[in-house]
Amino acid sequence: MKYCFLFFCFTVFSIHAADKPNILFIMSDDHTTQAFGIYGSRLAALNMTPNLDLLANQGIRFDRVYCNNAICTPSRASIITGQYSQTNGILDLRASLPTDKQYLPIEMKRAGYETAMIGKWHLKNEPQNFDYYCVLPGQGKYFNPEFRLRGERPWPENTMLMTGTHSSDAITDISLEWLREKRDTSKAFFMMHHFKAPHDMFENAPRYDSYLEDVIIPEPVNLHNQPAKGFGSAASRPYGAGVTKAHPSWGLGKKLGIDQSLSEPAYGKAVYQKYLKRYLRCVKGVDDNVKRLIDFLKESGVYENTVVIYTGDQGFLLGEHDFMDKRWMYEESMRMPLIIHYPKIIKRGSVNNWLINNTDFAPTILALAGIQTPGYMQGISFLDAIEGNDRPANWRKVTYYRYWMHMAHKLRVPAHFGIRGERYKLIFFYGTDKDGSSENSTPAAWELYDMSTDPHEMNNLYDKPAYASLIGKMKQELKDARLELGEQDMNEHILAIIDKNWDK
Ligand code: CA
């Protein structure tokens, strides 16, 4: 009995006082799963991410991680709060996250961590809950970036200019300096290291100018071949921002200096090659800078006790569906890459396929730090997935998505919501802005895809009679998800439009 008591004491002691792992959370901006080796896309053979691939091969790769709104600010807010947009109030790019809702650094600090936020923040208010911060203003610049940091003057007046540098190198320099010289080594660290790259318009460091120069980048199967979607063919209803001339242009070809007199398919091919090379050169710069961080952790002897997490704030369309940018609920845009390295608990080379979303990140990081999920967070810790344990029976079967910024920014993406299950995806383009106004409204439309047989979402099954009962079941799941989240922007105009088109 006495022995048991001592053992119990030792167990508790070991949980609370053993070395907590350091946690290095690396996030890039718009680094999509197609642009990795490890995710096995058409681009994988280009080998643009050897260091991230190695990290995944020695750790765990997650295959079904989704954001709940594929744009920067809302995804970042969900990661920091562990809450859905409907709860934290960050529905679009204009919103700003109040400092008292920056829950993740608040909780990590409470757990005894020294915390740092370096790079792209994009939540507007001061990241004041971090012990140290050095962040880009808004999107920041690719070259000669300016940073905001704590100082004598009030936020955001204390600034630092990194002249002669590319942002990916500068952000890594700042992180390495903090790790090497500034942090309190008596505490474990929690560092959020956020690259600006490869956000558009992509600008790489000069040393990558010739990278992939002589390579022909493989095209997606649906660059020149876009079957009609729920909202019609490209010609009949010109939504989205195209790479080819089949969709209206956001100005991409002009910005890239492509001869506007070229006809298709030559024009689209030329835009695509230049667009992708610029993007992949930025990705290569991110991958090389990740290696700098890992090399430092190894050299300083803390690599084995550091959880290294790598993700992107959402996916990105690289010509799939003849679209650029994100925003859409299509897989390339909604899906997030996620790699975690921590050999103490992760079986080398693991792959996971649970349905995870970006509200789960904060609860999981807290679990790695030995903290239970606070009641106000809506996400669920997936520590069990990291450890290779069985999926809990009550794990989510669908994940909800909503994009509010109806037809914004010349990117012309209609507002929509939907659910992504393990096999099927149901999307409802309800066709109006946040106020439900008729101005700028678009026709309502539904889409259903079988992701197991149609991973490129080419074949909309919504009108096929064989899927009627599945659609009925999924519409109920969609209703339940919206009810559970208490969608706060619902007004009578939007509800009337949704009701009118629900059984369409
Ligand atoms: Ca982003």
Coordinates of C-alpha atoms and ligand atoms in Angstrom, one line a residue:
M1 CA 0.0 0.0 0.0
K2 CA 2.8 2.3 1.0
Y3 CA 4.6 1.4 -2.2
C4 CA 1.5 2.2 -4.3
F5 CA 1.2 5.6 -2.6
L6 CA 4.8 6.5 -3.3
F7 CA 4.3 5.3 -6.9
F8 CA 1.2 7.5 -7.2
C9 CA 3.2 10.5 -5.8
F10 CA 6.0 9.9 -8.3
T11 CA 3.5 9.7 -11.2
V12 CA 1.9 13.0 -10.3
F13 CA 5.3 14.6 -9.7
S14 CA 6.5 13.4 -13.1
I15 CA 3.6 14.9 -15.0
H16 CA 3.8 18.2 -13.3
A17 CA 7.5 18.7 -12.8
A18 CA 9.2 16.7 -15.5
D19 CA 10.6 18.7 -18.3
K20 CA 7.7 20.1 -20.2
P21 CA 8.5 19.9 -23.9
N22 CA 9.3 23.1 -25.7
I23 CA 6.8 23.7 -28.5
L24 CA 7.8 25.3 -31.7
F25 CA 4.7 26.1 -33.8
I26 CA 5.7 27.0 -37.4
M27 CA 3.0 28.3 -39.6
S28 CA 3.4 29.6 -43.2
D29 CA 0.9 31.6 -45.1
D30 CA -1.0 29.8 -47.8
H31 CA 1.4 26.8 -48.0
T32 CA -1.0 24.3 -49.5
T33 CA -0.7 20.4 -49.3
Q34 CA -0.1 20.2 -53.1
A35 CA 3.2 22.0 -52.6
F36 CA 4.9 19.3 -50.5
G37 CA 6.7 16.2 -51.4
I38 CA 5.2 14.3 -48.5
Y39 CA 1.5 14.9 -49.5
G40 CA 2.1 13.1 -52.8
S41 CA 0.4 15.6 -55.2
R42 CA 1.2 16.1 -58.9
L43 CA 3.9 18.5 -57.7
A44 CA 5.5 16.1 -55.2
A45 CA 8.3 14.9 -57.6
L46 CA 9.6 18.5 -57.8
N47 CA 11.0 17.9 -54.3
M48 CA 10.5 21.4 -53.1
T49 CA 10.2 20.6 -49.4
P50 CA 12.9 18.0 -48.5
N51 CA 13.3 19.3 -44.9
L52 CA 9.6 19.3 -44.2
D53 CA 9.3 15.9 -45.8
L54 CA 12.1 14.6 -43.5
L55 CA 10.3 16.1 -40.5
A56 CA 7.1 14.2 -41.5
N57 CA 9.0 11.0 -42.2
Q58 CA 10.5 11.1 -38.7
G59 CA 7.2 12.2 -37.1
I60 CA 3.6 12.2 -38.1
R61 CA 1.7 13.6 -41.1
F62 CA -2.0 14.5 -40.8
D63 CA -4.1 14.0 -44.0
R64 CA -7.5 15.3 -43.0
V65 CA -7.0 18.7 -41.3
Y66 CA -9.3 21.5 -42.4
C67 CA -9.9 25.1 -41.6
N68 CA -13.4 26.4 -41.0
N69 CA -13.0 29.5 -43.2
A70 CA -10.1 29.5 -45.8
I71 CA -8.7 33.0 -45.3
C72 CA -5.9 34.3 -43.1
T73 CA -7.4 36.3 -40.2
P74 CA -10.3 33.9 -39.3
S75 CA -8.1 30.8 -39.5
R76 CA -5.4 32.4 -37.3
A77 CA -8.1 33.5 -34.8
S78 CA -9.5 30.0 -34.6
I79 CA -5.9 28.7 -33.9
I80 CA -5.3 31.2 -31.2
T81 CA -8.8 31.0 -29.5
G82 CA -9.7 27.3 -30.1
Q83 CA -13.1 28.6 -31.1
Y84 CA -15.1 28.8 -34.3
S85 CA -15.5 32.2 -36.1
Q86 CA -19.1 32.3 -34.9
T87 CA -17.9 32.4 -31.3
N88 CA -14.7 34.4 -31.5
G89 CA -16.4 36.9 -33.8
I90 CA -13.7 36.9 -36.5
L91 CA -15.6 36.3 -39.7
D92 CA -13.5 38.1 -42.3
L93 CA -10.3 39.9 -43.0
R94 CA -11.4 43.2 -41.4
A95 CA -12.0 41.8 -38.0
S96 CA -9.4 42.1 -35.2
L97 CA -9.0 39.8 -32.2
P98 CA -9.2 41.6 -28.8
T99 CA -6.2 41.1 -26.6
D100 CA -8.3 39.4 -23.9
K101 CA -9.3 36.7 -26.4
Q102 CA -5.7 35.7 -27.3
Y103 CA -6.3 32.6 -25.3
L104 CA -3.4 30.3 -26.4
P105 CA -0.5 32.5 -25.2
I106 CA -2.5 33.4 -22.0
E107 CA -2.9 29.7 -21.2
M108 CA 0.6 28.7 -22.1
K109 CA 2.0 31.5 -19.9
R110 CA -0.2 30.3 -17.1
A111 CA 1.3 26.8 -17.6
G112 CA 4.8 28.2 -17.0
Y113 CA 5.9 28.6 -20.6
E114 CA 7.9 31.5 -21.9
T115 CA 6.1 32.6 -25.0
A116 CA 7.1 34.3 -28.2
M117 CA 5.3 35.3 -31.4
I118 CA 7.5 36.1 -34.4
G119 CA 6.4 36.9 -38.0
K120 CA 3.0 37.4 -39.6
W121 CA 0.3 37.9 -36.9
H122 CA -2.6 39.5 -38.9
L123 CA -5.0 39.8 -35.9
K124 CA -4.5 43.6 -35.7
N125 CA -4.4 44.1 -31.9
E126 CA -1.1 44.0 -30.0
P127 CA 0.0 40.4 -29.3
Q128 CA 0.6 41.6 -25.8
N129 CA 0.0 38.3 -24.0
F130 CA 3.3 36.9 -25.4
D131 CA 6.4 37.5 -23.4
Y132 CA 8.1 38.5 -26.6
Y133 CA 6.8 39.5 -29.9
C134 CA 8.2 40.8 -33.2
V135 CA 5.5 40.9 -35.8
L136 CA 4.8 42.2 -39.3
P137 CA 2.3 45.0 -39.7
G138 CA -0.7 43.3 -41.5
Q139 CA 0.6 41.3 -44.4
G140 CA 4.1 42.8 -44.1
K141 CA 6.6 43.1 -46.9
Y142 CA 8.7 40.4 -48.7
F143 CA 11.8 42.6 -48.8
N144 CA 13.2 45.0 -46.2
P145 CA 10.4 44.1 -43.8
E146 CA 9.4 46.3 -40.9
F147 CA 8.4 44.6 -37.6
R148 CA 6.5 45.8 -34.6
L149 CA 7.8 45.0 -31.2
R150 CA 7.4 45.9 -27.5
G151 CA 9.1 49.1 -26.5
E152 CA 8.8 52.5 -24.8
R153 CA 6.0 53.8 -27.0
P154 CA 2.5 52.3 -27.3
W155 CA 1.6 49.7 -29.8
P156 CA 2.2 49.9 -32.8
E157 CA 4.8 52.7 -32.7
N158 CA 7.9 50.7 -31.8
T159 CA 9.2 49.3 -35.0
M160 CA 12.4 47.7 -36.4
L161 CA 13.4 47.7 -40.0
M162 CA 15.3 44.7 -41.4
T163 CA 17.0 46.1 -44.5
G164 CA 18.6 44.0 -47.1
T165 CA 16.7 40.9 -46.1
H166 CA 13.8 38.7 -47.4
S167 CA 11.0 38.2 -44.9
S168 CA 11.5 34.4 -44.6
D169 CA 15.2 34.9 -43.7
A170 CA 14.4 37.9 -41.4
I171 CA 11.7 36.1 -39.5
T172 CA 14.0 33.2 -38.9
D173 CA 16.9 35.4 -37.9
I174 CA 14.7 37.0 -35.3
S175 CA 13.5 33.6 -34.0
L176 CA 17.0 32.3 -33.8
E177 CA 18.2 35.4 -32.0
W178 CA 15.4 35.0 -29.4
L179 CA 16.1 31.3 -29.0
R180 CA 19.8 31.8 -28.7
E181 CA 20.1 35.0 -26.6
K182 CA 16.9 36.3 -25.3
R183 CA 14.8 33.5 -23.8
D184 CA 14.8 32.4 -20.2
T185 CA 16.4 29.0 -20.4
S186 CA 15.0 28.0 -17.0
K187 CA 11.5 27.7 -18.6
A188 CA 10.2 25.7 -21.6
F189 CA 9.4 27.8 -24.6
F190 CA 6.3 28.1 -26.7
M191 CA 7.2 29.9 -29.9
M192 CA 4.9 30.8 -32.8
H193 CA 7.1 31.3 -35.8
H194 CA 4.9 32.6 -38.7
F195 CA 6.3 33.0 -42.2
K196 CA 4.7 35.6 -44.5
A197 CA 5.6 33.3 -47.5
P198 CA 4.2 32.0 -49.7
H199 CA 1.3 34.5 -49.6
D200 CA 0.6 36.2 -52.9
M201 CA 2.0 38.1 -54.8
F202 CA 4.9 35.8 -54.4
E203 CA 8.4 37.3 -54.2
N204 CA 11.3 35.0 -53.5
A205 CA 14.8 35.7 -52.2
P206 CA 17.2 36.3 -55.1
R207 CA 19.1 33.0 -54.5
Y208 CA 16.0 31.1 -55.7
D209 CA 15.6 33.1 -59.0
S210 CA 16.8 30.1 -61.1
Y211 CA 15.1 27.4 -59.0
L212 CA 12.9 25.3 -61.3
E213 CA 13.7 27.6 -64.2
D214 CA 14.1 24.8 -66.8
V215 CA 11.4 22.6 -65.4
I216 CA 7.8 22.3 -66.8
I217 CA 5.5 22.4 -63.8
P218 CA 2.8 19.7 -64.1
E219 CA -0.7 21.1 -64.6
P220 CA -3.7 20.1 -62.6
V221 CA -6.2 17.8 -64.4
N222 CA -8.8 20.6 -64.2
L223 CA -6.9 23.6 -65.2
H224 CA -8.2 23.6 -68.8
N225 CA -11.1 21.3 -68.1
Q226 CA -13.8 22.6 -65.7
P227 CA -17.0 20.7 -65.7
A228 CA -20.1 22.7 -64.8
K229 CA -20.4 23.2 -61.1
G230 CA -23.6 23.7 -59.0
F231 CA -23.5 27.3 -59.9
G232 CA -23.0 26.7 -63.6
S233 CA -20.3 26.7 -66.2
A234 CA -17.5 29.3 -66.1
A235 CA -19.0 31.0 -69.1
S236 CA -22.5 31.2 -67.9
R237 CA -21.7 32.4 -64.4
P238 CA -18.3 33.9 -64.1
Y239 CA -17.3 33.3 -60.5
G240 CA -13.8 33.0 -59.0
A241 CA -10.5 34.4 -60.2
G242 CA -9.1 32.4 -63.2
V243 CA -5.6 31.4 -64.3
T244 CA -6.8 30.9 -67.9
K245 CA -9.2 33.1 -69.8
A246 CA -12.1 30.8 -69.0
H247 CA -12.7 32.6 -65.8
P248 CA -12.5 36.4 -65.3
S249 CA -9.1 37.5 -64.3
W250 CA -8.1 39.1 -61.0
G251 CA -5.3 40.6 -63.1
L252 CA -2.9 37.7 -62.5
G253 CA -1.6 37.4 -66.1
K254 CA -1.0 41.1 -66.4
K255 CA 0.8 41.3 -63.1
L256 CA 3.0 38.4 -64.2
G257 CA 3.8 40.2 -67.5
I258 CA 2.1 37.6 -69.8
D259 CA 1.3 38.7 -73.3
Q260 CA -2.4 39.5 -73.2
S261 CA -2.9 38.8 -76.9
L262 CA -2.1 35.1 -76.5
S263 CA -5.1 32.8 -76.9
E264 CA -6.0 29.6 -74.9
P265 CA -4.5 27.2 -74.1
A266 CA -1.2 29.0 -74.6
Y267 CA -2.2 31.9 -72.4
G268 CA -3.3 29.8 -69.4
K269 CA -0.2 27.6 -69.7
A270 CA 2.1 30.6 -69.6
V271 CA 0.4 32.2 -66.6
Y272 CA 0.4 28.9 -64.8
Q273 CA 4.1 28.2 -65.3
K274 CA 5.1 31.7 -64.1
Y275 CA 2.6 31.7 -61.2
L276 CA 3.7 28.3 -59.9
K277 CA 7.4 29.0 -60.2
R278 CA 7.1 32.1 -58.2
Y279 CA 5.1 30.3 -55.5
L280 CA 7.4 27.3 -55.3
R281 CA 10.5 29.5 -55.0
C282 CA 8.9 31.0 -51.9
V283 CA 8.1 27.5 -50.6
K284 CA 11.7 26.5 -51.1
G285 CA 12.8 29.5 -49.1
V286 CA 10.4 28.5 -46.3
D287 CA 11.7 24.9 -46.3
D288 CA 15.3 26.0 -46.1
N289 CA 14.5 28.3 -43.2
V290 CA 12.7 25.5 -41.3
K291 CA 16.0 23.6 -41.6
R292 CA 17.9 26.5 -40.0
L293 CA 15.5 26.3 -37.0
I294 CA 15.8 22.6 -36.7
D295 CA 19.6 22.7 -37.0
F296 CA 19.7 25.2 -34.2
L297 CA 17.5 23.0 -32.0
K298 CA 19.9 20.1 -32.7
E299 CA 23.0 22.1 -32.1
S300 CA 21.7 23.4 -28.8
G301 CA 20.7 20.0 -27.6
V302 CA 17.0 20.6 -27.2
Y303 CA 15.6 19.0 -30.4
E304 CA 14.5 15.8 -28.7
N305 CA 12.6 17.7 -26.1
T306 CA 10.9 20.1 -28.6
V307 CA 7.6 19.4 -30.3
V308 CA 7.9 20.8 -33.8
I309 CA 4.6 21.6 -35.4
Y310 CA 4.4 22.7 -39.0
T311 CA 1.2 23.9 -40.7
G312 CA -0.2 26.6 -43.1
D313 CA -3.1 28.8 -42.1
Q314 CA -5.2 27.3 -44.9
G315 CA -4.7 25.7 -48.4
F316 CA -4.4 27.4 -51.7
L317 CA -5.6 26.8 -55.2
L318 CA -2.7 26.5 -57.6
G319 CA -4.8 26.4 -60.8
E320 CA -7.1 23.6 -59.8
H321 CA -10.6 24.3 -61.1
D322 CA -8.8 27.1 -63.0
F323 CA -8.8 29.1 -59.8
M324 CA -6.1 31.0 -57.8
D325 CA -6.3 32.1 -54.2
K326 CA -8.3 30.3 -51.4
R327 CA -11.7 31.1 -49.9
W328 CA -13.5 28.1 -51.7
M329 CA -14.6 25.0 -49.8
Y330 CA -12.8 23.0 -52.4
E331 CA -10.3 20.6 -51.0
E332 CA -7.1 22.4 -52.1
S333 CA -8.2 25.5 -50.3
M334 CA -10.0 24.1 -47.2
R335 CA -7.3 21.5 -46.4
M336 CA -4.4 22.4 -44.2
P337 CA -1.0 20.7 -44.1
L338 CA 0.0 19.4 -40.6
I339 CA 3.3 17.7 -39.6
I340 CA 4.4 17.1 -36.0
H341 CA 7.8 15.9 -34.9
Y342 CA 8.3 14.7 -31.3
P343 CA 10.0 11.3 -31.1
K344 CA 9.3 10.8 -27.4
I345 CA 5.6 10.0 -28.2
I346 CA 5.3 9.7 -32.0
K347 CA 6.0 6.6 -33.9
R348 CA 8.3 7.5 -36.8
G349 CA 6.5 7.8 -40.2
S350 CA 2.9 7.8 -38.8
V351 CA 0.0 9.0 -40.9
N352 CA -3.3 10.1 -39.4
N353 CA -6.7 10.5 -41.1
W354 CA -9.1 11.7 -38.3
L355 CA -11.2 14.7 -39.2
I356 CA -9.4 17.5 -37.5
N357 CA -10.0 21.3 -37.8
N358 CA -8.2 24.4 -36.8
T359 CA -10.2 24.9 -33.6
D360 CA -8.4 21.7 -32.4
F361 CA -4.9 23.2 -32.5
A362 CA -5.0 25.2 -29.3
P363 CA -6.5 22.3 -27.2
T364 CA -3.8 20.0 -28.6
I365 CA -0.9 22.4 -27.9
L366 CA -2.3 22.8 -24.3
A367 CA -2.5 19.0 -24.0
L368 CA 1.1 18.7 -25.0
A369 CA 1.9 21.2 -22.3
G370 CA -0.1 19.0 -19.8
I371 CA -3.1 21.3 -19.6
Q372 CA -6.8 20.3 -20.0
T373 CA -8.9 22.0 -22.6
P374 CA -10.5 25.1 -21.0
G375 CA -14.3 25.0 -21.2
Y376 CA -14.5 28.1 -23.4
M377 CA -12.6 26.3 -26.2
Q378 CA -14.7 24.5 -28.8
G379 CA -11.9 22.4 -30.4
I380 CA -10.9 18.9 -29.3
S381 CA -7.4 17.8 -28.4
F382 CA -6.0 15.2 -30.8
L383 CA -3.1 14.2 -28.6
D384 CA -4.4 10.6 -28.9
A385 CA -3.8 10.9 -32.6
I386 CA -0.3 12.1 -32.1
E387 CA 0.4 9.3 -29.7
G388 CA -1.0 6.7 -32.1
N389 CA -4.0 5.8 -29.9
D390 CA -7.4 4.6 -31.2
R391 CA -9.8 7.3 -32.4
P392 CA -12.4 8.0 -29.7
A393 CA -15.8 6.6 -30.7
N394 CA -17.4 10.0 -30.4
W395 CA -14.8 11.8 -32.6
R396 CA -16.5 14.2 -35.1
K397 CA -17.9 12.7 -38.3
V398 CA -18.2 16.0 -40.2
T399 CA -16.4 19.4 -40.0
Y400 CA -18.2 22.6 -40.8
Y401 CA -17.0 25.3 -43.1
R402 CA -18.3 28.8 -43.9
Y403 CA -17.0 31.7 -46.1
W404 CA -18.8 35.0 -45.5
M405 CA -17.0 37.5 -47.9
H406 CA -19.5 37.3 -50.7
M407 CA -17.9 38.3 -54.1
A408 CA -15.2 40.3 -52.4
H409 CA -11.8 41.6 -53.7
K410 CA -12.4 41.0 -57.4
L411 CA -11.9 37.3 -56.5
R412 CA -15.7 36.8 -56.9
V413 CA -16.2 33.8 -54.6
P414 CA -19.9 33.6 -53.6
A415 CA -20.5 33.1 -49.9
H416 CA -21.1 29.5 -48.9
F417 CA -21.2 27.0 -46.2
G418 CA -21.1 23.2 -46.0
I419 CA -19.8 20.1 -44.3
R420 CA -16.9 17.8 -45.1
G421 CA -17.4 14.2 -43.9
E422 CA -15.0 11.4 -44.2
R423 CA -16.2 10.5 -47.6
Y424 CA -18.6 13.1 -48.9
K425 CA -18.7 16.9 -49.1
L426 CA -21.8 19.0 -49.3
I427 CA -21.6 22.7 -50.2
F428 CA -24.4 25.3 -50.3
F429 CA -23.8 28.5 -52.2
Y430 CA -26.6 30.6 -50.7
G431 CA -25.7 33.6 -52.8
T432 CA -25.8 36.8 -50.7
D433 CA -23.6 39.0 -48.4
K434 CA -23.7 39.2 -44.6
D435 CA -26.7 41.5 -44.7
G436 CA -28.7 39.4 -47.0
S437 CA -29.0 42.3 -49.5
S438 CA -30.2 41.6 -53.0
E439 CA -27.5 43.8 -54.5
N440 CA -24.7 41.7 -55.8
S441 CA -26.6 38.5 -55.0
T442 CA -25.9 35.3 -56.9
P443 CA -28.1 32.3 -57.7
A444 CA -28.2 29.6 -54.9
A445 CA -26.7 26.3 -55.7
W446 CA -25.8 23.0 -54.1
E447 CA -22.8 20.7 -54.7
L448 CA -22.1 17.2 -53.5
Y449 CA -18.8 15.4 -54.1
D450 CA -17.6 11.8 -53.3
M451 CA -14.1 12.6 -52.2
S452 CA -13.1 8.9 -52.3
T453 CA -13.8 8.4 -56.0
D454 CA -13.5 12.1 -57.1
P455 CA -10.7 13.8 -55.2
H456 CA -10.5 16.6 -57.7
E457 CA -14.2 17.5 -57.2
M458 CA -15.1 17.2 -60.9
N459 CA -18.4 15.4 -60.7
N460 CA -21.2 17.2 -58.8
L461 CA -23.6 14.5 -57.6
Y462 CA -26.2 16.7 -56.2
D463 CA -28.8 16.1 -58.9
K464 CA -28.3 12.4 -59.1
P465 CA -31.4 10.6 -57.7
A466 CA -29.3 7.8 -56.1
Y467 CA -27.9 10.3 -53.6
A468 CA -31.2 11.8 -52.4
S469 CA -31.2 10.0 -49.1
L470 CA -27.5 10.8 -48.4
I471 CA -28.2 14.4 -49.2
G472 CA -31.2 14.4 -46.8
K473 CA -29.0 13.0 -44.0
M474 CA -26.2 15.5 -44.8
K475 CA -28.5 18.5 -44.8
Q476 CA -29.7 17.5 -41.4
E477 CA -26.0 17.3 -40.2
L478 CA -25.5 20.7 -41.8
K479 CA -28.5 22.1 -39.9
D480 CA -27.3 20.6 -36.7
A481 CA -23.8 22.1 -37.1
R482 CA -25.2 25.6 -37.8
L483 CA -27.5 25.3 -34.8
E484 CA -24.7 24.1 -32.5
L485 CA -22.5 27.0 -33.6
G486 CA -25.3 29.5 -33.3
E487 CA -24.5 31.4 -36.4
Q488 CA -24.6 34.9 -35.2
D489 CA -25.0 36.8 -38.4
M490 CA -28.3 35.2 -39.4
N491 CA -30.9 37.8 -40.2
E492 CA -34.3 37.4 -41.7
H493 CA -33.1 38.2 -45.2
I494 CA -30.5 35.5 -45.2
L495 CA -32.7 33.0 -43.5
A496 CA -35.4 33.6 -46.1
I497 CA -32.9 33.0 -48.9
I498 CA -31.7 29.8 -47.2
D499 CA -35.2 28.5 -46.6
K500 CA -36.3 29.2 -50.1
N501 CA -33.4 27.3 -51.6
W502 CA -33.0 24.5 -49.0
D503 CA -34.9 21.9 -51.0
K504 CA -33.8 23.2 -54.4
Ligands
CA1 CA -3.3 32.7 -45.4

